[in-house]
mmCIF file of C-alpha atoms and ligand atoms in Angstrom:
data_model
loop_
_atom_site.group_PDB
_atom_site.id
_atom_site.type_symbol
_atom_site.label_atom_id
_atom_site.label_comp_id
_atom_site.label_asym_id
_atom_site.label_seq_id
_atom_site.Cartn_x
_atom_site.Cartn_y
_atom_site.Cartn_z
ATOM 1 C CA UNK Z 24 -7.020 -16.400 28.701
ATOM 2 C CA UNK Z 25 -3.359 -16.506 28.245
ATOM 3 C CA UNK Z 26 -1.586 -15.072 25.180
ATOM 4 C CA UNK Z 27 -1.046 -18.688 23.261
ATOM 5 C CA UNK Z 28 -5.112 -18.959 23.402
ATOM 6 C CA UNK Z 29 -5.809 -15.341 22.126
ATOM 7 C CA UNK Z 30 -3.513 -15.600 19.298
ATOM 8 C CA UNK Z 31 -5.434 -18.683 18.229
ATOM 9 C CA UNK Z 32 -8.819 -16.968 18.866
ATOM 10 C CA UNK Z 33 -11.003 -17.069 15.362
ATOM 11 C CA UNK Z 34 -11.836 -14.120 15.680
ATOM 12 C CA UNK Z 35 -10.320 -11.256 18.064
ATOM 13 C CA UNK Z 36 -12.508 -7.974 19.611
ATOM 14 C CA UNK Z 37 -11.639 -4.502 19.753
ATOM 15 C CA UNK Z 38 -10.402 -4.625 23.201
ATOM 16 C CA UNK Z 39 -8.368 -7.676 22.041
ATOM 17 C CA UNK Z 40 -6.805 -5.902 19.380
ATOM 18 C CA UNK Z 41 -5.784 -2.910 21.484
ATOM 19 C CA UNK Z 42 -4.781 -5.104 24.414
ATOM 20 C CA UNK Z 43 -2.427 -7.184 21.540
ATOM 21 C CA UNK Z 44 -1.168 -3.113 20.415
ATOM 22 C CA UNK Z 45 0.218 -2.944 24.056
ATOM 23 C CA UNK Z 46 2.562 -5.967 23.925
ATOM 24 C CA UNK Z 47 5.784 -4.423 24.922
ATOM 25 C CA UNK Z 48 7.859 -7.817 26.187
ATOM 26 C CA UNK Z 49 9.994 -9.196 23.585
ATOM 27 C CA UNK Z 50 8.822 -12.658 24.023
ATOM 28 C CA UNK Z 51 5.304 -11.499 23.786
ATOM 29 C CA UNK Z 52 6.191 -9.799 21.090
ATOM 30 C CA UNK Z 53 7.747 -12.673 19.031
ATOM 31 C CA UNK Z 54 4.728 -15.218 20.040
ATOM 32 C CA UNK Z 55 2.462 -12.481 18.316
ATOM 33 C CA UNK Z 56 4.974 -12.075 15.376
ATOM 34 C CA UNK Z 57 5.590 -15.606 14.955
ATOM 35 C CA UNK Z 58 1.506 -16.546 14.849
ATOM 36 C CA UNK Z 59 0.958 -14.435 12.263
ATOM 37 C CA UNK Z 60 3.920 -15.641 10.131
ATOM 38 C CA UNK Z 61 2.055 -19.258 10.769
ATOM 39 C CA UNK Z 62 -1.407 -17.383 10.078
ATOM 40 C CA UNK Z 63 0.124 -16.076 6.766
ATOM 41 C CA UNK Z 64 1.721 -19.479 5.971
ATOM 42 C CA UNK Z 65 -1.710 -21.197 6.320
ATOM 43 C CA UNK Z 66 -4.211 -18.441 4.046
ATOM 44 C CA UNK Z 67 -0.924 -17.049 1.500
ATOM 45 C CA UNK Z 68 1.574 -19.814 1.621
ATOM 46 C CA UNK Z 69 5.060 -19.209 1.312
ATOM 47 C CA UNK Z 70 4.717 -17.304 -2.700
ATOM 48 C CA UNK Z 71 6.171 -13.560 -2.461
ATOM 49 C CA UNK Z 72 4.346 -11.222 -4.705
ATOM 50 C CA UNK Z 73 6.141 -8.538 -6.199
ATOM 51 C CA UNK Z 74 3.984 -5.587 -7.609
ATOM 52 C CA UNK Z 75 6.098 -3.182 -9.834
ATOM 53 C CA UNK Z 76 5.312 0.476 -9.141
ATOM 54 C CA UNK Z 77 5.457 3.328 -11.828
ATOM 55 C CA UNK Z 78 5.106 6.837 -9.928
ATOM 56 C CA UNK Z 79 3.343 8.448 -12.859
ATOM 57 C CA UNK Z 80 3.256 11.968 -11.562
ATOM 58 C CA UNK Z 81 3.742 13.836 -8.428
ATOM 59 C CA UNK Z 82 1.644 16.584 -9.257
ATOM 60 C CA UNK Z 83 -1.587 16.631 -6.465
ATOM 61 C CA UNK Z 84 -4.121 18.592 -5.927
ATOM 62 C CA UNK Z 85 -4.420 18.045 -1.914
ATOM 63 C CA UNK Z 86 -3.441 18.547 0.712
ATOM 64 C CA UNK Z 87 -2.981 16.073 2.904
ATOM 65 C CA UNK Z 88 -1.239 17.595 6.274
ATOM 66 C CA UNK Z 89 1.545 14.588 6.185
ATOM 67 C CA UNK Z 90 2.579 14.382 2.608
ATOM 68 C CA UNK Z 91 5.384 15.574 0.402
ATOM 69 C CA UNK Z 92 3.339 15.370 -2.800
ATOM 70 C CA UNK Z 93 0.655 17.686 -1.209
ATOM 71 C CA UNK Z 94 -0.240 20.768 -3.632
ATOM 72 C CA UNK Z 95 1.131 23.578 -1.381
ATOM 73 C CA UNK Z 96 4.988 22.139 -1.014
ATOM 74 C CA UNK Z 97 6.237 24.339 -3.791
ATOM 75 C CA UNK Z 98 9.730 23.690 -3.108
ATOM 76 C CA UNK Z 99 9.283 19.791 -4.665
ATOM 77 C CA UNK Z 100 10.314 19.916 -8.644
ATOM 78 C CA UNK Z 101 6.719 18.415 -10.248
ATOM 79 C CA UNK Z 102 7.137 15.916 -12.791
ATOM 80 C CA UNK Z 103 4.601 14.332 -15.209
ATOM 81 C CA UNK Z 104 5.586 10.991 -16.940
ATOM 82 C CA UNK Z 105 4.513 10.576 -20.989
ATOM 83 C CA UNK Z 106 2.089 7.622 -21.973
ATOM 84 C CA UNK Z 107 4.792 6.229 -23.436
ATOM 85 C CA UNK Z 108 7.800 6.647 -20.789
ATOM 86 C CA UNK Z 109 4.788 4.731 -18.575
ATOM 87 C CA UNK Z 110 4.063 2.047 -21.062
ATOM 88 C CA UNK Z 111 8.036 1.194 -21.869
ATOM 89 C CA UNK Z 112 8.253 1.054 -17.821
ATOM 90 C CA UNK Z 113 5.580 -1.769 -17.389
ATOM 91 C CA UNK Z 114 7.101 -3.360 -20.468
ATOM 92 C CA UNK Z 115 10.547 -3.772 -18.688
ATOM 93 C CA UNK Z 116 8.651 -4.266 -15.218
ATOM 94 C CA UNK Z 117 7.257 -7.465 -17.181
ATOM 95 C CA UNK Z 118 10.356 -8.761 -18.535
ATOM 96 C CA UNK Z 119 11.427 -9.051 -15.074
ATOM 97 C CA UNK Z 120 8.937 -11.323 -14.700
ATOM 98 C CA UNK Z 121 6.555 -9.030 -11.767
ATOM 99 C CA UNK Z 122 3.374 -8.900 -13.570
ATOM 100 C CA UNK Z 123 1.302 -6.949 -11.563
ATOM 101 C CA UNK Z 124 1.818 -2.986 -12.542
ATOM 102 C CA UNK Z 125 1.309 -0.186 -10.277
ATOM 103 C CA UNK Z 126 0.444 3.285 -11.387
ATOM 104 C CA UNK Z 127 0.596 5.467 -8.894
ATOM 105 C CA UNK Z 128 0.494 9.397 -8.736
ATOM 106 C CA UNK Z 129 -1.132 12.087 -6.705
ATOM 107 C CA UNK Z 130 -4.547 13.271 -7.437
ATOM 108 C CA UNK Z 131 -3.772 14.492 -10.822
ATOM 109 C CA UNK Z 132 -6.313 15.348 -13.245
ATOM 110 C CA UNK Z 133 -4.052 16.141 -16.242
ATOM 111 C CA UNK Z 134 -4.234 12.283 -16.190
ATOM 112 C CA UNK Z 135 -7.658 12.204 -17.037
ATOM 113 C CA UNK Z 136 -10.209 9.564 -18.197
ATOM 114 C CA UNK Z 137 -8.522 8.890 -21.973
ATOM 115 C CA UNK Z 138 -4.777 9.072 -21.198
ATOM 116 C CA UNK Z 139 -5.408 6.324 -17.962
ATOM 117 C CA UNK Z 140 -7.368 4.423 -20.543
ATOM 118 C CA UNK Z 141 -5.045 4.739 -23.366
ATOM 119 C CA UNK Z 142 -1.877 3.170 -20.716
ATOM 120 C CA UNK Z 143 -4.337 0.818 -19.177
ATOM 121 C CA UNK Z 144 -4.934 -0.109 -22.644
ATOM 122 C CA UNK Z 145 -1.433 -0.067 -23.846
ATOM 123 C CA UNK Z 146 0.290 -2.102 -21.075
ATOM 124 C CA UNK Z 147 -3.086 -4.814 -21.715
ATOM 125 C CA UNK Z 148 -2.033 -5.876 -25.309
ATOM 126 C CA UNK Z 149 1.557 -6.224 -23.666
ATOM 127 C CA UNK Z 150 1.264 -8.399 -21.258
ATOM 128 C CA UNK Z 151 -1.481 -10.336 -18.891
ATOM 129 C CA UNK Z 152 0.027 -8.576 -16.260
ATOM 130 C CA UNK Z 153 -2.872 -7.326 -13.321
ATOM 131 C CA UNK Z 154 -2.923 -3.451 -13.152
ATOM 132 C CA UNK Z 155 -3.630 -1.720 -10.412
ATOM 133 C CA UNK Z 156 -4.240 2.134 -10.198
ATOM 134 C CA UNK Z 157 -3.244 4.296 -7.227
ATOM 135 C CA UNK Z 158 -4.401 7.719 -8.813
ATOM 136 C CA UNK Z 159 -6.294 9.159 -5.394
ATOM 137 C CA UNK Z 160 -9.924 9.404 -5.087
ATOM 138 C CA UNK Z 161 -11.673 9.872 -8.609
ATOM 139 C CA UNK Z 162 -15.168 10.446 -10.064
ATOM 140 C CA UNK Z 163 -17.108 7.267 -10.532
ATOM 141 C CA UNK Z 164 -17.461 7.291 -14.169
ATOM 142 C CA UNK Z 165 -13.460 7.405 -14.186
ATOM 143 C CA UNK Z 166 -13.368 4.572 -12.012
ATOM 144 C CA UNK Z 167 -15.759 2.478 -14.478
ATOM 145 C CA UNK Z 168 -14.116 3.653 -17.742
ATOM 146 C CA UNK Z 169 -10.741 2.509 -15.838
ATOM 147 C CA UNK Z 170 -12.186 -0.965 -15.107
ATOM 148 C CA UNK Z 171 -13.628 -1.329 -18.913
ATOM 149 C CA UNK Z 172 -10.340 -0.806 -20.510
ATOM 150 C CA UNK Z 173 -8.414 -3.097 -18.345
ATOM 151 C CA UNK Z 174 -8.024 -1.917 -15.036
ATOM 152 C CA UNK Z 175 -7.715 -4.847 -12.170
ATOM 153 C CA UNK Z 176 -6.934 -3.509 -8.846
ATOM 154 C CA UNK Z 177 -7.372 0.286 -7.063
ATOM 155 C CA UNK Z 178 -5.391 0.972 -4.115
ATOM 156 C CA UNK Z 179 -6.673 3.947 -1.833
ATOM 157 C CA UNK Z 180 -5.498 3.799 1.434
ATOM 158 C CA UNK Z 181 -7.881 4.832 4.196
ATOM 159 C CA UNK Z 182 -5.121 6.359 5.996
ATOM 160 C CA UNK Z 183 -6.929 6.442 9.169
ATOM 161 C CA UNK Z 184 -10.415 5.675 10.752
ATOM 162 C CA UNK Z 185 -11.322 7.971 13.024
ATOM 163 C CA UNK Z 186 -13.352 9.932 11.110
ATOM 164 C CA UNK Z 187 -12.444 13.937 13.099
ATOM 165 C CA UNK Z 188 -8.223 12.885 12.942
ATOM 166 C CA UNK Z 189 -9.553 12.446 9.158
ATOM 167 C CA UNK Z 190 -10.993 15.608 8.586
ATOM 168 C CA UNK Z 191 -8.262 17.252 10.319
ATOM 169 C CA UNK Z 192 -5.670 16.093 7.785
ATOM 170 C CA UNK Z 193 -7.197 15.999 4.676
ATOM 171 C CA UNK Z 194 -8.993 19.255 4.994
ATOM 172 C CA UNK Z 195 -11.104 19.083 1.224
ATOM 173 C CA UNK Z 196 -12.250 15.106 2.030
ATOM 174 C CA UNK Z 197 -14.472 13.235 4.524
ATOM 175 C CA UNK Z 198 -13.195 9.741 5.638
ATOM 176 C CA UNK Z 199 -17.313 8.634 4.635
ATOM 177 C CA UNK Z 200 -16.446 9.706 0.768
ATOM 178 C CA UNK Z 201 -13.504 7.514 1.017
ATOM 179 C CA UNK Z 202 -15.397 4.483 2.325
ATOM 180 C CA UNK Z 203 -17.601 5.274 -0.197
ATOM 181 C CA UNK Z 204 -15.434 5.379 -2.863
ATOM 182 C CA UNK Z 205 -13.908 1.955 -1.763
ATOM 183 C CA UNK Z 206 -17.004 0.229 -1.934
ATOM 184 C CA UNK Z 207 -18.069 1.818 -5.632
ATOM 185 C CA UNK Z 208 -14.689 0.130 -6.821
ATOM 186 C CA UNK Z 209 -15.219 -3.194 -4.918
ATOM 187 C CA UNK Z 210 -18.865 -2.991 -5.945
ATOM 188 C CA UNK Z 211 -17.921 -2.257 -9.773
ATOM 189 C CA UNK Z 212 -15.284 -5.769 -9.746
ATOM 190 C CA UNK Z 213 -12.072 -4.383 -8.714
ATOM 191 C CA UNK Z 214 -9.666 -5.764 -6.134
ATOM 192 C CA UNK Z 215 -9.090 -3.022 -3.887
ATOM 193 C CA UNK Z 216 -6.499 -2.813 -1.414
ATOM 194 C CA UNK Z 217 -6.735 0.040 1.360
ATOM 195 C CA UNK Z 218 -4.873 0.714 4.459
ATOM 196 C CA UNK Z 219 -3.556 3.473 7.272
ATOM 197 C CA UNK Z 220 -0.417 4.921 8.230
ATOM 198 C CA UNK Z 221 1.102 4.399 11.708
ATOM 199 C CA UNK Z 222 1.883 7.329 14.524
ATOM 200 C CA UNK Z 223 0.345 9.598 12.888
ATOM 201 C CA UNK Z 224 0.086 12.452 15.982
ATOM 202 C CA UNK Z 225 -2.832 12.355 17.626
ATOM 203 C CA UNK Z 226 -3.145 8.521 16.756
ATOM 204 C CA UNK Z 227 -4.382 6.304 19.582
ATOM 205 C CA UNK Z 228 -4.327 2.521 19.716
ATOM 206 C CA UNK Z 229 -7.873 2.698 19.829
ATOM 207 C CA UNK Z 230 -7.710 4.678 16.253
ATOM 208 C CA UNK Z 231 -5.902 1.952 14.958
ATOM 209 C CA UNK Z 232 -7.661 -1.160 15.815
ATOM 210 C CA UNK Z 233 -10.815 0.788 14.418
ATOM 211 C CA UNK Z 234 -8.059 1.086 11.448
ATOM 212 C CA UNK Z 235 -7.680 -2.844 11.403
ATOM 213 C CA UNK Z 236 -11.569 -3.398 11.510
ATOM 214 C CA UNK Z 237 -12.356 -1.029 9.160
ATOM 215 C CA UNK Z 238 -9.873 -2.954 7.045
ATOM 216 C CA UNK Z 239 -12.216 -6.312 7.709
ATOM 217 C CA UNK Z 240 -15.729 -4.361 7.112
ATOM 218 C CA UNK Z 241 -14.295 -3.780 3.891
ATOM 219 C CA UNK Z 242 -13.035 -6.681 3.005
ATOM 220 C CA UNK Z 243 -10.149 -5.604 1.193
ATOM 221 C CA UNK Z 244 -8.269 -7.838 -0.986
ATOM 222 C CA UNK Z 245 -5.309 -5.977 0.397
ATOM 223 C CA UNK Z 246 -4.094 -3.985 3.481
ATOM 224 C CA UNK Z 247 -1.051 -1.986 3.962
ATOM 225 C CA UNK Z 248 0.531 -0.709 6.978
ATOM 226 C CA UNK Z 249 3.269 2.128 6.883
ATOM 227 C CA UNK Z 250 4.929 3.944 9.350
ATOM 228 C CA UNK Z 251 4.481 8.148 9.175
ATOM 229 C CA UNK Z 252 7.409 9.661 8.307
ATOM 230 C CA UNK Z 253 7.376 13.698 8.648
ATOM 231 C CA UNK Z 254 7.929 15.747 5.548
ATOM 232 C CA UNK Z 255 9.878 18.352 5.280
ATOM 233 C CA UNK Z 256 8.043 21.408 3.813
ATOM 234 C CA UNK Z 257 4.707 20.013 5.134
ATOM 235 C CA UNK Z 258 3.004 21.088 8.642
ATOM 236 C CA UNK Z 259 3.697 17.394 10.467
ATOM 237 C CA UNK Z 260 7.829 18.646 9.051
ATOM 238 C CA UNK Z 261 8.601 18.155 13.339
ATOM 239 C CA UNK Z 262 6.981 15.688 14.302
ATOM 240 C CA UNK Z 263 8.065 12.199 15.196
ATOM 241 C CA UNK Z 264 8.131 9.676 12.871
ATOM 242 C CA UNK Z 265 5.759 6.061 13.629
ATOM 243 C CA UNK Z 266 7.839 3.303 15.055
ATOM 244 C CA UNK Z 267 8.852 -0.017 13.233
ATOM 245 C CA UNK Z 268 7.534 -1.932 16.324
ATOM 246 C CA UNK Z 269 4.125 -0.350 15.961
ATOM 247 C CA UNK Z 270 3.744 -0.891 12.772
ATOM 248 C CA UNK Z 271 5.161 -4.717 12.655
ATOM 249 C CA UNK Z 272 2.247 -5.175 15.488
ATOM 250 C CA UNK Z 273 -0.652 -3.907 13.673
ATOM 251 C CA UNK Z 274 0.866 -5.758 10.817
ATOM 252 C CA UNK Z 275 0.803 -8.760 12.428
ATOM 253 C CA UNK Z 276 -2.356 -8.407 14.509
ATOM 254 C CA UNK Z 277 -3.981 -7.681 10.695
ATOM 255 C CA UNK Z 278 -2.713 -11.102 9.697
ATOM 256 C CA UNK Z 279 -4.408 -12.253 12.368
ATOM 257 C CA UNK Z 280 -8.034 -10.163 12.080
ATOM 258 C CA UNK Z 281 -8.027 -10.300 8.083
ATOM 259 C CA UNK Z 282 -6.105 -13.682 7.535
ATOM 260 C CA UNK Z 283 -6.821 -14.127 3.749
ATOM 261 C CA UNK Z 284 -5.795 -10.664 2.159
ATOM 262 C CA UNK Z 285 -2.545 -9.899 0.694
ATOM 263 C CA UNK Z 286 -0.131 -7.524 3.294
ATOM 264 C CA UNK Z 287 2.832 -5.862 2.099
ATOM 265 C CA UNK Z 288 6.263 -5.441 3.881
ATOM 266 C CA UNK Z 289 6.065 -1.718 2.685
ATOM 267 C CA UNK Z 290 9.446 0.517 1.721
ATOM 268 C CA UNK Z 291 8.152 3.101 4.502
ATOM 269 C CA UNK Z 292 9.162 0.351 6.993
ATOM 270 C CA UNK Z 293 12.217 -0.425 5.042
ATOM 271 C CA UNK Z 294 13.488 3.130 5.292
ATOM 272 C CA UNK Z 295 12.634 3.389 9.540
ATOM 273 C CA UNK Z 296 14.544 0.101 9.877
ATOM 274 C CA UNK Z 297 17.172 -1.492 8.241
ATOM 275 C CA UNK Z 298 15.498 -5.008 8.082
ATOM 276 C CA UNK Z 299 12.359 -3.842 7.623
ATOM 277 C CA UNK Z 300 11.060 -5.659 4.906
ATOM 278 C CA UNK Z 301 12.243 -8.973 6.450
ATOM 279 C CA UNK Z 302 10.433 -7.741 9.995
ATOM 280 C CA UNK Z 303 7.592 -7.638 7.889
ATOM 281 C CA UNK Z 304 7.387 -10.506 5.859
ATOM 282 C CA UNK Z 305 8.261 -12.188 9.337
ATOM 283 C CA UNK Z 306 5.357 -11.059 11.078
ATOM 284 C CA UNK Z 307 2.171 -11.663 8.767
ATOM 285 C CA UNK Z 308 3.687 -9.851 5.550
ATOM 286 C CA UNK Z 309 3.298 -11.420 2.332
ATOM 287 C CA UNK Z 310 3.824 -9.299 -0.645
ATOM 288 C CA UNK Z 311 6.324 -6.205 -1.638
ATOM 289 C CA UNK Z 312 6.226 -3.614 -3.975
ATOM 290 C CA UNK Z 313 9.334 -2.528 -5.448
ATOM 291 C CA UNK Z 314 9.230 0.835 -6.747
ATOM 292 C CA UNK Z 315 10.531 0.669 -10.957
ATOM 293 C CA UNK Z 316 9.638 4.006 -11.539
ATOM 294 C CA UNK Z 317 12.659 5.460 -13.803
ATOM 295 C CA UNK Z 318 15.033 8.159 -13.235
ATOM 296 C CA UNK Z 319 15.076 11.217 -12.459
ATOM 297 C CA UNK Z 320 11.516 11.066 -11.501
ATOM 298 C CA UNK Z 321 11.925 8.141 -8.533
ATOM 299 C CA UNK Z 322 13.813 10.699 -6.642
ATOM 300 C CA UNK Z 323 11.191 13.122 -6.902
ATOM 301 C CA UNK Z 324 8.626 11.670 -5.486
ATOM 302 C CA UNK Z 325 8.760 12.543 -2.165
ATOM 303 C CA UNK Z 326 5.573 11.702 0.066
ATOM 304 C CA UNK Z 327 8.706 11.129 2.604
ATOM 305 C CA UNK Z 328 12.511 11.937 2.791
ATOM 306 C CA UNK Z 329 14.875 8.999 2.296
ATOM 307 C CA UNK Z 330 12.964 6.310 0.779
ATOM 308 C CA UNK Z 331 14.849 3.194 0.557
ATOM 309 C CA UNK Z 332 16.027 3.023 -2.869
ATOM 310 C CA UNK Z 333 15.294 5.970 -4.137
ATOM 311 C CA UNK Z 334 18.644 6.893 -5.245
ATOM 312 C CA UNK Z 335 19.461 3.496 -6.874
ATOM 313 C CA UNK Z 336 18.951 2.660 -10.111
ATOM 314 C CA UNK Z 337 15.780 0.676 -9.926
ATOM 315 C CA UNK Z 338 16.746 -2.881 -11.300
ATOM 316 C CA UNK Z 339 19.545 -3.035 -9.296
ATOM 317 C CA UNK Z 340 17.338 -2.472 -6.326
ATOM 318 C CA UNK Z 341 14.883 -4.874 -6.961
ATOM 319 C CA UNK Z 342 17.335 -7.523 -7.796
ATOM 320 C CA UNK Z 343 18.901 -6.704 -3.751
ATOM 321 C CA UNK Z 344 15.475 -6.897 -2.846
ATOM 322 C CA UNK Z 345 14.579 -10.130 -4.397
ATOM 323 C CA UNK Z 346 18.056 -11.288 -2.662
ATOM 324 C CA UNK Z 347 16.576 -10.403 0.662
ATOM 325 C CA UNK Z 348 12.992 -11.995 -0.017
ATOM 326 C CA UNK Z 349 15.243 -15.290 -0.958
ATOM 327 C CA UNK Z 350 17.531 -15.347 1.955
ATOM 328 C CA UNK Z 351 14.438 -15.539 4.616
ATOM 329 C CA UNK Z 352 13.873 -19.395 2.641
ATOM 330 C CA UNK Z 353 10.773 -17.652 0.809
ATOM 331 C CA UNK Z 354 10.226 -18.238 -2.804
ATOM 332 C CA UNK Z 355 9.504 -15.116 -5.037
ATOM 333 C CA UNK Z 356 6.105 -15.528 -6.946
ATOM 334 C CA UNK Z 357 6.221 -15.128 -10.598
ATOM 335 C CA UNK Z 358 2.163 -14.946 -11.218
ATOM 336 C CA UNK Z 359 0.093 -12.037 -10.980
ATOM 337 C CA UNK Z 360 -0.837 -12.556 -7.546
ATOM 338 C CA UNK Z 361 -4.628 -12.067 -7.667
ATOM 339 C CA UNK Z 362 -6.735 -11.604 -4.801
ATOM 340 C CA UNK Z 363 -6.975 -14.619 -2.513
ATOM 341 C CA UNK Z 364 -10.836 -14.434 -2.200
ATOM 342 C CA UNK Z 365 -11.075 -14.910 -5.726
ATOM 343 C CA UNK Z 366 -11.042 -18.197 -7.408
ATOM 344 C CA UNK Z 367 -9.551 -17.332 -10.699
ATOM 345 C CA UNK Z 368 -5.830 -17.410 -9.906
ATOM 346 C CA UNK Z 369 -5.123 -16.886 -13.588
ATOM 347 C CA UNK Z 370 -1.805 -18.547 -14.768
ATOM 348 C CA UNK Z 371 0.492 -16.974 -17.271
HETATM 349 S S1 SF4 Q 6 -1.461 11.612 0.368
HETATM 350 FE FE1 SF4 Q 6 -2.030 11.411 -1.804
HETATM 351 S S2 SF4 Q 6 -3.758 12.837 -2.062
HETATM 352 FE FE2 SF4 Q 6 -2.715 13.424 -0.166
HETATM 353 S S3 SF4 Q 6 -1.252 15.022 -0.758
HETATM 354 FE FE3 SF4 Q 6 -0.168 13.037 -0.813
HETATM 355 S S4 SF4 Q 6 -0.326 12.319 -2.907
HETATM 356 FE FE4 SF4 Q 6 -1.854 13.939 -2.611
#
């Protein structure tokens, strides 16, 4: 089978998928890319969703071996956001005209069931904007209380799926709880979007096509793909960061396993390469998520050094970024952006 006939394959096996994670010629590379742009064109059309994220807190209570925001970095300044610093945020996020809402935060309990329900709440007799929570893993009853008072969407990214690579960076959680987890909330009627992070070490390609079929069993209403990028102050602070090309093929390849679930061209790309964000949304990519969260907190929330954007005042940056989207010819979507398996697209 040639390349042309296993990029139009329905559906693609694991050896497939690690044989496509190979690629290393630059036209190969491009025929992959530019099938899943046609793959994305076909299931997402041309629309770019924008989801506006709020970085609530940066307080955790893990300790996840890669991250920033993980409990023992004591040298990061910690940072809560007020109810109301939250609710203003989504209130200017939806005068932009980006109504979906992302609050995001480490696993914080000072957040707890009644303060998540009171914003959720809140930002709901504001605007019909979708919100989607990014809050870590949670009990179940939170998760349901969450959904009653408004919730839409929970993001809670898999980060990898080889169960022992798991275990051996998040040293409190099991890679089965998370799975779990993912299919309470999918069971309970929210979108849920999921997703790994590329070159992690140890990481083989074989990890990471079980990453892209784990992202199928689940059938996620979206997947993201970011590139590790070592922490300082955390125990992966020397090793090497993921590559752009990795993550633009497992990206793509995605496109091409998942085909209707929304992909972002994520800022973790965008700060590894300069074009990043159009790489992505060239190669299968179909949403972005600029990050609105105010300052001074946007520059303390540091899962990585140097994220794109973090310095800049955050309408500014998203007004570049929307600049970039419209350069490629794409149009920017001004809906919420719902899941594409579901059929109520609800207009504003
Ligand atoms: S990855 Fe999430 S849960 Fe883990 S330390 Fe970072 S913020 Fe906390």
């Amino acid at each position: 089978m040639n390349l042309q006939e296993l990029l139009h394959k329905d559906e693609l096996t694991r050896d497939e998928i690690i044989y496509l994670l190979h690629l290393t010629d630059k036209e190969d590379l491009q025929q992959l890319y530019a099938r899943a742009d046609e793959v994305r064109a076909q299931y997402c059309g041309d629309e770019v969703h924008l989801r506006g994220i709020i970085e609530i807190s940066n307080f955790c209570e893990q300790n996840c071996v890669y991250c920033g925001l993980r409990q023992d970095n004591n040298s990061l300044p910690r940072y809560r956001m007020t109810p109301e610093e939250v609710i203003e945020t989504a209130r200017i996020i939806t005068n932009l005209g980006i109504f979906t809402i992302v609050l995001q935060s480490g696993e914080d309990n000072h957040f707890d069931t009644d303060i998540i329900s009171y914003i959720i709440y809140q930002i709901r007799q504001q605007s019909n904007a979708a919100i989607t929570l990014s809050l870590g893993e949670r009990t179940f009853d939170e998760y349901r209380a969450w959904k009653i008072a408004g919730a839409d969407r929970y993001l809670l990214k898999h980060e990898t799926a080889n169960a022992n690579l798991y275990e051996s960076y998040h040293l409190k959680q099991k890679l089965s709880e998370r799975v779990d987890h993912l299919k309470f909330l999918k069971s309970i009627g929210y979108q849920i979007g999921s997703g790994n992070l590329i070159g992690l070490p140890m990481q083989t390609s074989e990890d990471l096509a079980d990453d892209i079929l784990l992202c199928k069993e689940l059938d996620l209403d979206m997947a993201a793909f970011g590139p590790f990028i070592p922490s300082p102050n955390t125990p992966y602070q020397h090793k090497l960061s993921g590559e752009a090309e990795l993550t633009l093929k497992v990206t793509a390849i995605a496109r091409l396993v998942l085909k209707k679930v929304h992909i972002p061209a994520t800022t973790a790309l965008d700060t590894i390469d300069p074009i990043g964000r159009e790489r992505g949304l060239t190669a299968g990519a179909n949403i972005v998520m600029p990050d609105l969260t105010p300052f001074p907190y946007r520059e303390q929330y540091q899962i990585y050094p140097g994220k794109r954007g973090s310095q800049d005042d955050p309408l500014e940056s998203t007004a570049r970024l929307q600049k970039r989207i419209e350069a490629l010819g794409r149009k920017i979507s001004y809906k919420r952006g719902d899941s594409l398996k579901l059929d109520l697209q609800q207009p504003l």
